[in-house]
Short mmCIF file of C-alpha atoms in Angstrom, two decimals:
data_model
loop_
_atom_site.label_atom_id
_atom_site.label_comp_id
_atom_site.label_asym_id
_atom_site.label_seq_id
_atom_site.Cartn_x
_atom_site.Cartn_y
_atom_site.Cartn_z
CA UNK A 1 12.13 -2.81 0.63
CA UNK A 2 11.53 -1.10 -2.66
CA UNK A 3 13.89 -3.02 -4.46
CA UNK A 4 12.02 -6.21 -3.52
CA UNK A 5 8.31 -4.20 -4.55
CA UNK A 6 10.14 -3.27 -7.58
CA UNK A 7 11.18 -6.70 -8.31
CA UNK A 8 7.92 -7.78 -7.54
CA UNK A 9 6.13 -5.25 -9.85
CA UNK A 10 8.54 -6.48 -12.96
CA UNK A 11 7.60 -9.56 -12.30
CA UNK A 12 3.75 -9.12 -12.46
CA UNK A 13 4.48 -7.53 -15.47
CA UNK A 14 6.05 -10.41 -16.86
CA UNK A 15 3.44 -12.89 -16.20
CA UNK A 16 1.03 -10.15 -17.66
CA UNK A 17 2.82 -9.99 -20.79
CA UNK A 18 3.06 -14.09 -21.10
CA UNK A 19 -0.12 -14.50 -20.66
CA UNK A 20 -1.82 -11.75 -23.31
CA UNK A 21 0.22 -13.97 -25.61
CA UNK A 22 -1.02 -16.59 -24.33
CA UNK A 23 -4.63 -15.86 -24.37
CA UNK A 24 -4.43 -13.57 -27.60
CA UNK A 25 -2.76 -16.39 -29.82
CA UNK A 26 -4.94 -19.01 -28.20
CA UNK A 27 -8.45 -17.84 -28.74
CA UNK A 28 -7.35 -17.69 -32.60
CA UNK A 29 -7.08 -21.31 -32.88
CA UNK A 30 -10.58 -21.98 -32.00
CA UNK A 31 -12.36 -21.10 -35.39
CA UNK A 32 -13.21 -18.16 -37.34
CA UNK A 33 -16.30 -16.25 -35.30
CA UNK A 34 -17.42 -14.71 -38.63
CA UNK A 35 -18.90 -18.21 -39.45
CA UNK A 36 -20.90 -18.37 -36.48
CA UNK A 37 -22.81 -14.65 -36.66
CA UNK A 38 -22.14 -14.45 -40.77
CA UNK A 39 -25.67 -14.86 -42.36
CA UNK A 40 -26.18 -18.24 -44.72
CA UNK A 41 -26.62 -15.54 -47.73
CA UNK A 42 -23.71 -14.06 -46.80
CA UNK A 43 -21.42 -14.54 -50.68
CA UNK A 44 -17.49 -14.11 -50.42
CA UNK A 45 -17.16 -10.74 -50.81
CA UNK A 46 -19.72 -10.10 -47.71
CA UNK A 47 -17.45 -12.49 -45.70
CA UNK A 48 -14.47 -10.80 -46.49
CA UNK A 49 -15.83 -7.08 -45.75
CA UNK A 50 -16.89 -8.39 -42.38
CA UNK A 51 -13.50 -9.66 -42.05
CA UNK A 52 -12.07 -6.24 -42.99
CA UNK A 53 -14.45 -4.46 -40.90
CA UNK A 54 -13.26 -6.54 -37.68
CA UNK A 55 -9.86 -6.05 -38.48
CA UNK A 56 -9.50 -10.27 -38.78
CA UNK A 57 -8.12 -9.83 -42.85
CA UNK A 58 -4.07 -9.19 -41.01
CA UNK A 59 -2.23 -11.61 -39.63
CA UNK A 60 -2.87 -12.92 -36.49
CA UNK A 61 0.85 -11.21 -35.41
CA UNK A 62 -0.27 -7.95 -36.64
CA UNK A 63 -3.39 -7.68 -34.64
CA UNK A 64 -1.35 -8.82 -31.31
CA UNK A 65 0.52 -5.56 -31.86
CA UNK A 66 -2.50 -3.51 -32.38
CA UNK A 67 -4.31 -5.32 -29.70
CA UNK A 68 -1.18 -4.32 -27.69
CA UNK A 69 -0.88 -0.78 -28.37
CA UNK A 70 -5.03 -0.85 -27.71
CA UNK A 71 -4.11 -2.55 -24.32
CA UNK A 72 -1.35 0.28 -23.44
CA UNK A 73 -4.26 2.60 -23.44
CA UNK A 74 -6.67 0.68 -21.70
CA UNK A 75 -8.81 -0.48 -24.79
CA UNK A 76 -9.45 -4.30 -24.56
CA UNK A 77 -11.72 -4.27 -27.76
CA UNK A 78 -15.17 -3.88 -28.82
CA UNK A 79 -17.67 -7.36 -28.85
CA UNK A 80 -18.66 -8.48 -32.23
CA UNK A 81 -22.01 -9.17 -31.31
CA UNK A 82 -22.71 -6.14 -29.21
CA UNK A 83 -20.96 -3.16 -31.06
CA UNK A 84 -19.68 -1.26 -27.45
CA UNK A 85 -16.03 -1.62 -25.57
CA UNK A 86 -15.59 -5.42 -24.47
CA UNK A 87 -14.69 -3.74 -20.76
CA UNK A 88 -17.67 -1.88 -20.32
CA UNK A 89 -19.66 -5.16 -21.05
CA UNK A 90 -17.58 -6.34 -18.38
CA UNK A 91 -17.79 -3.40 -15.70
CA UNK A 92 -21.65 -3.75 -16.53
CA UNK A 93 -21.91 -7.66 -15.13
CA UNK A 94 -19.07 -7.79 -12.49
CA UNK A 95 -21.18 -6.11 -9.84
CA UNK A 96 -23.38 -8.68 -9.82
CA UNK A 97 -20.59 -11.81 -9.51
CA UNK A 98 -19.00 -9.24 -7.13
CA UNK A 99 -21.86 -9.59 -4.99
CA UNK A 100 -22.34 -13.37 -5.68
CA UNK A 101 -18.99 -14.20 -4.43
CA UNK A 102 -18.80 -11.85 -1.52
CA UNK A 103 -22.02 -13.43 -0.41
CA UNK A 104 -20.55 -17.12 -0.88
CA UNK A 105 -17.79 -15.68 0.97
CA UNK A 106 -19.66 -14.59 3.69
CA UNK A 107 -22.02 -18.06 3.96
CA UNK A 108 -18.52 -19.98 3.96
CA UNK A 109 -17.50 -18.03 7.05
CA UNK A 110 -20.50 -17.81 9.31
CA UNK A 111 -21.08 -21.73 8.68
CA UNK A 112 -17.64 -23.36 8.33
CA UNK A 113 -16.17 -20.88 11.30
CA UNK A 114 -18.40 -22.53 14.29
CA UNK A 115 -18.29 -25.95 12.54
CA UNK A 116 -14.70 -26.13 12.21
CA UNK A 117 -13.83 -24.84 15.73
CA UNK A 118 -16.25 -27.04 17.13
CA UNK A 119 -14.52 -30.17 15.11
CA UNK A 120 -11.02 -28.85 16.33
CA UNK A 121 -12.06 -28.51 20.03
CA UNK A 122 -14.24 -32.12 20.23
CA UNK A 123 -12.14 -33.55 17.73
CA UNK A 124 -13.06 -36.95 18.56
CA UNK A 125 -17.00 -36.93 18.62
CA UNK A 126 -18.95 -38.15 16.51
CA UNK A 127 -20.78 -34.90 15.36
CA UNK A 128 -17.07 -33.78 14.28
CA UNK A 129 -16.51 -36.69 12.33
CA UNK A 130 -20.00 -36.57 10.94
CA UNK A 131 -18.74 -32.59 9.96
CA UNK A 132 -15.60 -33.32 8.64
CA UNK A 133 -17.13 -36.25 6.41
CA UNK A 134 -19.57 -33.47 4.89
CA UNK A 135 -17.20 -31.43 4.57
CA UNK A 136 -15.48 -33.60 1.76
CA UNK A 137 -18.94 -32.91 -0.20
CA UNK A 138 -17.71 -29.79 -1.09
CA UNK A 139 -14.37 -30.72 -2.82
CA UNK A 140 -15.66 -33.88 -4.47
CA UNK A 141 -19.29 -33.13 -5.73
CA UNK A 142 -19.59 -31.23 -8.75
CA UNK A 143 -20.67 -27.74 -8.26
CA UNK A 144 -23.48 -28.30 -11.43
CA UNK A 145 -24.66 -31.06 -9.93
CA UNK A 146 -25.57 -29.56 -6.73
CA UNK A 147 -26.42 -26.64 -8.38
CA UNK A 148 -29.15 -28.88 -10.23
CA UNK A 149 -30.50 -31.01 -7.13
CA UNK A 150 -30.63 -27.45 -5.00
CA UNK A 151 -33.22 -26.38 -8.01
CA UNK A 152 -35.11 -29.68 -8.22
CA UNK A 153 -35.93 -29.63 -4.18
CA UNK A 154 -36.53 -25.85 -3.29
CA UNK A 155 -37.87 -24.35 -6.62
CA UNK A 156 -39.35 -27.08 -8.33
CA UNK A 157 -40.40 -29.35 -5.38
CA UNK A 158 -41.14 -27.16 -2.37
CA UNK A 159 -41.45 -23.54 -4.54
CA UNK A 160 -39.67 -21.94 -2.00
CA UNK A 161 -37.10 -20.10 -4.01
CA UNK A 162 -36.81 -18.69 -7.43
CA UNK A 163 -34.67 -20.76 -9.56
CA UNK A 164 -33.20 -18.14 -12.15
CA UNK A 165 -32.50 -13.84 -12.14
CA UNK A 166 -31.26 -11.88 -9.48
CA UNK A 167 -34.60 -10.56 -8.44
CA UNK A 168 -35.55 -6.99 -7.48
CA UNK A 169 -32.70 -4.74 -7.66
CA UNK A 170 -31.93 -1.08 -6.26
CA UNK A 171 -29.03 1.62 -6.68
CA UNK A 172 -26.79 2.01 -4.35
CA UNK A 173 -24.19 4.69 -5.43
CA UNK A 174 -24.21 3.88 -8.98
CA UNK A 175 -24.54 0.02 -8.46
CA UNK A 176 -27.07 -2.09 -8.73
CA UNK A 177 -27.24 -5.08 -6.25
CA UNK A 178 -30.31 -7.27 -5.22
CA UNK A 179 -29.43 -8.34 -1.30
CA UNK A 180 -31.24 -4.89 -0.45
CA UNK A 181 -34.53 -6.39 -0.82
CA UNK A 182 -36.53 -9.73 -0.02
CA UNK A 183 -37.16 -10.98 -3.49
CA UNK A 184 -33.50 -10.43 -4.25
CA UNK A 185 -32.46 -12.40 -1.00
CA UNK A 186 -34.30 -15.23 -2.52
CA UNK A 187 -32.86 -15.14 -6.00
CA UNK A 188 -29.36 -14.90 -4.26
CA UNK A 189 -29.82 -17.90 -1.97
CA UNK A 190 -29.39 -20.71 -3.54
CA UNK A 191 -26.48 -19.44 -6.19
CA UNK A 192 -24.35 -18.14 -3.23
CA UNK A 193 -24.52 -21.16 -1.07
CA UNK A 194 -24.08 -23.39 -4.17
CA UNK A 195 -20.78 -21.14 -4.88
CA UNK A 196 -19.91 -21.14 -0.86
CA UNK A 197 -19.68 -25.08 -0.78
CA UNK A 198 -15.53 -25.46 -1.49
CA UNK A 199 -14.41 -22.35 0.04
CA UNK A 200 -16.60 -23.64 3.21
CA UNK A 201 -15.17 -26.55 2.85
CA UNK A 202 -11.94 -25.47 3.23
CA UNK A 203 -13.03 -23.19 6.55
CA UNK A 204 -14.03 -26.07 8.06
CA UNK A 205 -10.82 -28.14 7.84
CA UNK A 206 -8.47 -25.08 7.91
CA UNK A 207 -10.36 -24.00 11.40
CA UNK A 208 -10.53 -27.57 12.27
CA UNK A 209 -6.22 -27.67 11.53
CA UNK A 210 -5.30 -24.50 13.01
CA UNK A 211 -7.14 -24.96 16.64
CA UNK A 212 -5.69 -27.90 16.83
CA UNK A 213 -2.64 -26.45 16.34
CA UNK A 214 -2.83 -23.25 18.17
CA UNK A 215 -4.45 -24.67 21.36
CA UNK A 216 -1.09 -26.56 21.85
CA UNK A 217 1.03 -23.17 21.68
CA UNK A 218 2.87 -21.61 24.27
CA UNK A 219 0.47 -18.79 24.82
CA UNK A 220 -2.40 -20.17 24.74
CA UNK A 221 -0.79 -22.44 27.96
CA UNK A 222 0.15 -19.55 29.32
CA UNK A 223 -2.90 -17.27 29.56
CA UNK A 224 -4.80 -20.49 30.86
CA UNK A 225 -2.05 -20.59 33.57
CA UNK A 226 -2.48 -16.67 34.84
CA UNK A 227 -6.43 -17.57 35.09
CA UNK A 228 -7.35 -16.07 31.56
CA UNK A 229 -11.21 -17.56 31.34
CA UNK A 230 -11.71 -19.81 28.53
CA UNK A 231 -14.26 -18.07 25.94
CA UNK A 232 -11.46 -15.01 26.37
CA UNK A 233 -7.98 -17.73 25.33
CA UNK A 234 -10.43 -19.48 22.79
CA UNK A 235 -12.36 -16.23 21.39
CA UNK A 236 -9.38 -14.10 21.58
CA UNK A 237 -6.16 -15.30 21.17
CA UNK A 238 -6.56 -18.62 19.62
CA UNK A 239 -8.77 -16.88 17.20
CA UNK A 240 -6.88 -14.15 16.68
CA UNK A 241 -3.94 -16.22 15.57
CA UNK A 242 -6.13 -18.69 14.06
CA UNK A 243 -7.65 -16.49 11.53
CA UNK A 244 -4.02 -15.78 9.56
CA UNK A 245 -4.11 -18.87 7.67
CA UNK A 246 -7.47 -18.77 6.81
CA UNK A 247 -7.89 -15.13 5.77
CA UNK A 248 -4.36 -15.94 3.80
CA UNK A 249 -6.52 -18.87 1.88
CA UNK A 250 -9.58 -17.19 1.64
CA UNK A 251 -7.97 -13.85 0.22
CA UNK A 252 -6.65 -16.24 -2.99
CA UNK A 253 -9.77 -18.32 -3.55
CA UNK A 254 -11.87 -15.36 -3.64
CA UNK A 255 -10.41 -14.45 -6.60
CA UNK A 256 -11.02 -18.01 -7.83
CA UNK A 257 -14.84 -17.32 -7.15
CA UNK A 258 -14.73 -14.38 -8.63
CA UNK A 259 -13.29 -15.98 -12.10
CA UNK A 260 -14.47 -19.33 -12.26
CA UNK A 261 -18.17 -18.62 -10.98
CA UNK A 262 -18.95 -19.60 -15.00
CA UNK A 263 -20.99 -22.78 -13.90
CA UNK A 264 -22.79 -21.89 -11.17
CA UNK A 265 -24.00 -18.16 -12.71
CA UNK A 266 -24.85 -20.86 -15.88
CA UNK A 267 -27.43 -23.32 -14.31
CA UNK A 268 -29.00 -19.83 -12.01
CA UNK A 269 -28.84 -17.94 -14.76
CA UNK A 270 -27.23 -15.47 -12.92
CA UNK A 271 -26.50 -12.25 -15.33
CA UNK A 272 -22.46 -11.69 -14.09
CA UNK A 273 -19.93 -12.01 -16.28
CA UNK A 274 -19.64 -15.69 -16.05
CA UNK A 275 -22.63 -16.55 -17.84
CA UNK A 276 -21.64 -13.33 -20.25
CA UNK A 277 -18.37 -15.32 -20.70
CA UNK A 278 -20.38 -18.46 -21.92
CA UNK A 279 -22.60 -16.43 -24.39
CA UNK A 280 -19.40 -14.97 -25.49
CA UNK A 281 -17.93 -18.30 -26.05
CA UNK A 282 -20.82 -19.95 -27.81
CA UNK A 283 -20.60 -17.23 -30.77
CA UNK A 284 -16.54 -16.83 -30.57
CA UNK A 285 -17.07 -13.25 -29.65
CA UNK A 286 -12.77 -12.98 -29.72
CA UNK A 287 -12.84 -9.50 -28.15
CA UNK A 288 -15.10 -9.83 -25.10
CA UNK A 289 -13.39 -13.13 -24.55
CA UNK A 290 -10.29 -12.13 -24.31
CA UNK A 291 -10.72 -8.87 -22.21
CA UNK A 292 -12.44 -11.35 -19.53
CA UNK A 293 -9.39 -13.21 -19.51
CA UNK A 294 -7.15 -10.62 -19.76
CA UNK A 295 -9.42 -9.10 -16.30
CA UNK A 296 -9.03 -12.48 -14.56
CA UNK A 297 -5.41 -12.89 -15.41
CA UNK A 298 -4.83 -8.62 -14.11
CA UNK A 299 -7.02 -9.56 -11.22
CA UNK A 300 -5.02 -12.28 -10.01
CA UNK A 301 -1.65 -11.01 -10.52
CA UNK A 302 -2.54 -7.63 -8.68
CA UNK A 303 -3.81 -10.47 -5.54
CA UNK A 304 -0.48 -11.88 -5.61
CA UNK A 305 1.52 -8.50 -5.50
CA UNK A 306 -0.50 -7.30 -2.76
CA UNK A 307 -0.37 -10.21 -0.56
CA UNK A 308 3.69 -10.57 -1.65
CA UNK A 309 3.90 -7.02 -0.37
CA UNK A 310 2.46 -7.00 2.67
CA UNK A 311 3.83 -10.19 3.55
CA UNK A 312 7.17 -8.52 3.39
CA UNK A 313 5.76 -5.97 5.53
CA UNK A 314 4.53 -8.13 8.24
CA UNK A 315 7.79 -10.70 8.07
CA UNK A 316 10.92 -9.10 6.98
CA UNK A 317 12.31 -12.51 6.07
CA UNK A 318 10.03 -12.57 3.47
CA UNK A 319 11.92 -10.05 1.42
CA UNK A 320 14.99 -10.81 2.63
CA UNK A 321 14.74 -14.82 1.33
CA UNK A 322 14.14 -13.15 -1.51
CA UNK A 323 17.08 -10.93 -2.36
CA UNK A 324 19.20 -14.18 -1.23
CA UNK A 325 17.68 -15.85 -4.21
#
C-alpha cells in the first residue's frame, strides 16, 4: 500500500513538473506584456528599466529557475498590474467561484437526480424521452449562449433577476459569500444554473444508465423476493449503489467547474477568478496568469491522487493491477 501511494505521489510530481514547463515557457510566446501597460511616452531606456524592474531583461531559461526556486517556497509571483503576490489575488476571488460551482453542483443534483431516476424507471414514456432529449441541451449548446438568452428573458425582459455582481455579501469565518442573503440568492441564480447545465446533464443520463443497470442486479431481485417494499429497494439499495458512479464523475468535473468557469463568471460578471483570469489575459499579466494555471494544474493533480488512493483503499485490485504493471 505505501509503495503504490508513493508511486502515486512521484507521479503527481511529475506531471507537476511537466506542466510548470509547460505553462511557464508557453505564456512567453504570447507577446511582451510591457507593450500593453508601457505608456506611449514611454522612450527605450523607460522600456528597458521596466523590463529590469520585472525581472523580463534574463533569459526566458533563467527566470524558469528563479520562478522555480520562488515556487519551492510557495511564491507564484507578484501581478504586474496590481503590485501584491499573484496567489493572494487568487485566494481573494476563489471563494466566490468556490461558491459558484458548489451551487451549480448542488442545482445539478437536486434536478438531474429525480429526472434521471424517473427516465431509468419509465424508460419508455414519453416524458423520459422528452428528458433525455433536453438533456442533450446541456452538452451541445454553448454555455455563452445560454448564458446570454438567460439575461435577455429574466433581467432584461421580465426584471426578475439581476444580471451582473454577486449581490449583498456577509462574513462567515473570514469568507465572504452572498447565498446568506436574498439579494445575493438572486445574483447567484442565474450564473449557477447556467454553470449546472453539463454536469446536470450528465446526472441525468448517468442516473438514467445506472438504474437501469442496478435494478437488474442480483440484490435488488433479491430484497424484492424477501418482501423488501419498493421505495426501501429503490431509495436504498439501488441508490446506494447507484450513487458510486455518479459521485466518481461528479468528484472530477467539479474540478472542471471550478477551472473552466472563465465564460460563464465573464458574461455575469461574476468577480471569481475566472473573470480575474480574463483581465489578466487581456493585459498579459505573466505572473497572475501563470499562478492560476499553475492552481488549476495543483488542483487537479491533488483530485486524481486522492481519488487513486482511496480507490486502492476501497478495491485492493486497484493497487495491485498496478504493481503488475
Amino acid at each position: 500500500m505505501a509503495e503504490f501511494i508513493l508511486r502515486r505521489i512521484l507521479q503527481a510530481l511529475l506531471v507537476l513538473f511537466v506542466m510548470t514547463v509547460l505553462v511557464f515557457f508557453g505564456i512567453h510566446v504570447i507577446g511582451n506584456p510591457v507593450d500593453l501597460f508601457a505608456s506611449s511616452e514611454c522612450t527605450k531606456a523607460c522600456l528597458d528599466e521596466i523590463m529590469v524592474n520585472l525581472g523580463l531583461d534574463r533569459p526566458v531559461w533563467q527566470q524558469y529557475l528563479i520562478f522555480l526556486g520562488n515556487l519551492a517556497e510557495g511564491d507564484l509571483g507578484r501581478s504586474f498590474t496590481h503590485g501584491v503576490p499573484a496567489m493572494s489575488l487568487i485566494w481573494e476571488r476563489f471563494p466566490a467561484t468556490l461558491e459558484l460551482a458548489v451551487a451549480a453542483l448542488v442545482i445539478a443534483l437536486v434536478i438531474g437526480l429525480p429526472l434521471g431516476f424517473y427516465a431509468g424507471l419509465r424508460p419508455d414514456s414519453w416524458i423520459s424521452k422528452a428528458i433525455m432529449g433536453l438533456s442533450m441541451i446541456g452538452f451541445s449548446v454553448p454555455i455563452f449562449w445560454i448564458g446570454l438568452i438567460m439575461i435577455l428573458t429574466f433581467s432584461v425582459k421580465l426584471g426578475w433577476l439581476p444580471a451582473i455582481g454577486r449581490g449583498d455579501l456577509v462574513t462567515v469565518f473570514g469568507v465572504r459569500v452572498s447565498f446568506l442573503t436574498v439579494d445575493g440568492l438572486r445574483h447567484l441564480a442565474m450564473p449557477a444554473f447556467t454553470l449546472s447545465l453539463l454536469m446536470m446533464s450528465m446526472v441525468i443520463r448517468l442516473t438514467r444508465a445506472g438504474l437501469r443497470e442496478v435494478m437488474t442486479s442480483d440484490y435488488i431481485r433479491f430484497a424484492r423476493a424477501n418482501g423488501v417494499p419498493e421505495y426501501r429497494v429503490l431509495g436504498w439499495h439501488a441508490m446506494k449503489n447507484l450513487l458510486i458512479p455518479i459521485v466518481t464523475v461528479l468528484g472530477m468535473e467539479f474540478g472542471g467547474v471550478i477551472a473552466f468557469a472563465v465564460v460563464t463568471e465573464s458574461i455575469f460578471s461574476w468577480p471569481g477568478v475566472g473573470k480575474m483570469l480574463i483581465d489578466a489575459i487581456s493585459v498579459l499579466d505573466r505572473p497572475l496568469i501563470v499562478a492560476y494555471l499553475i492552481f488549476v494544474v495543483t488542483m487537479f493533480v491533488l483530485l486524481n491522487l486522492v481519488i487513486d488512493i482511496l480507490y486502492s483503499l476501497l478495491d485492493p485490485r486497484v493497487r495491485l493491477g498496478a504493481g503488475a504493471v
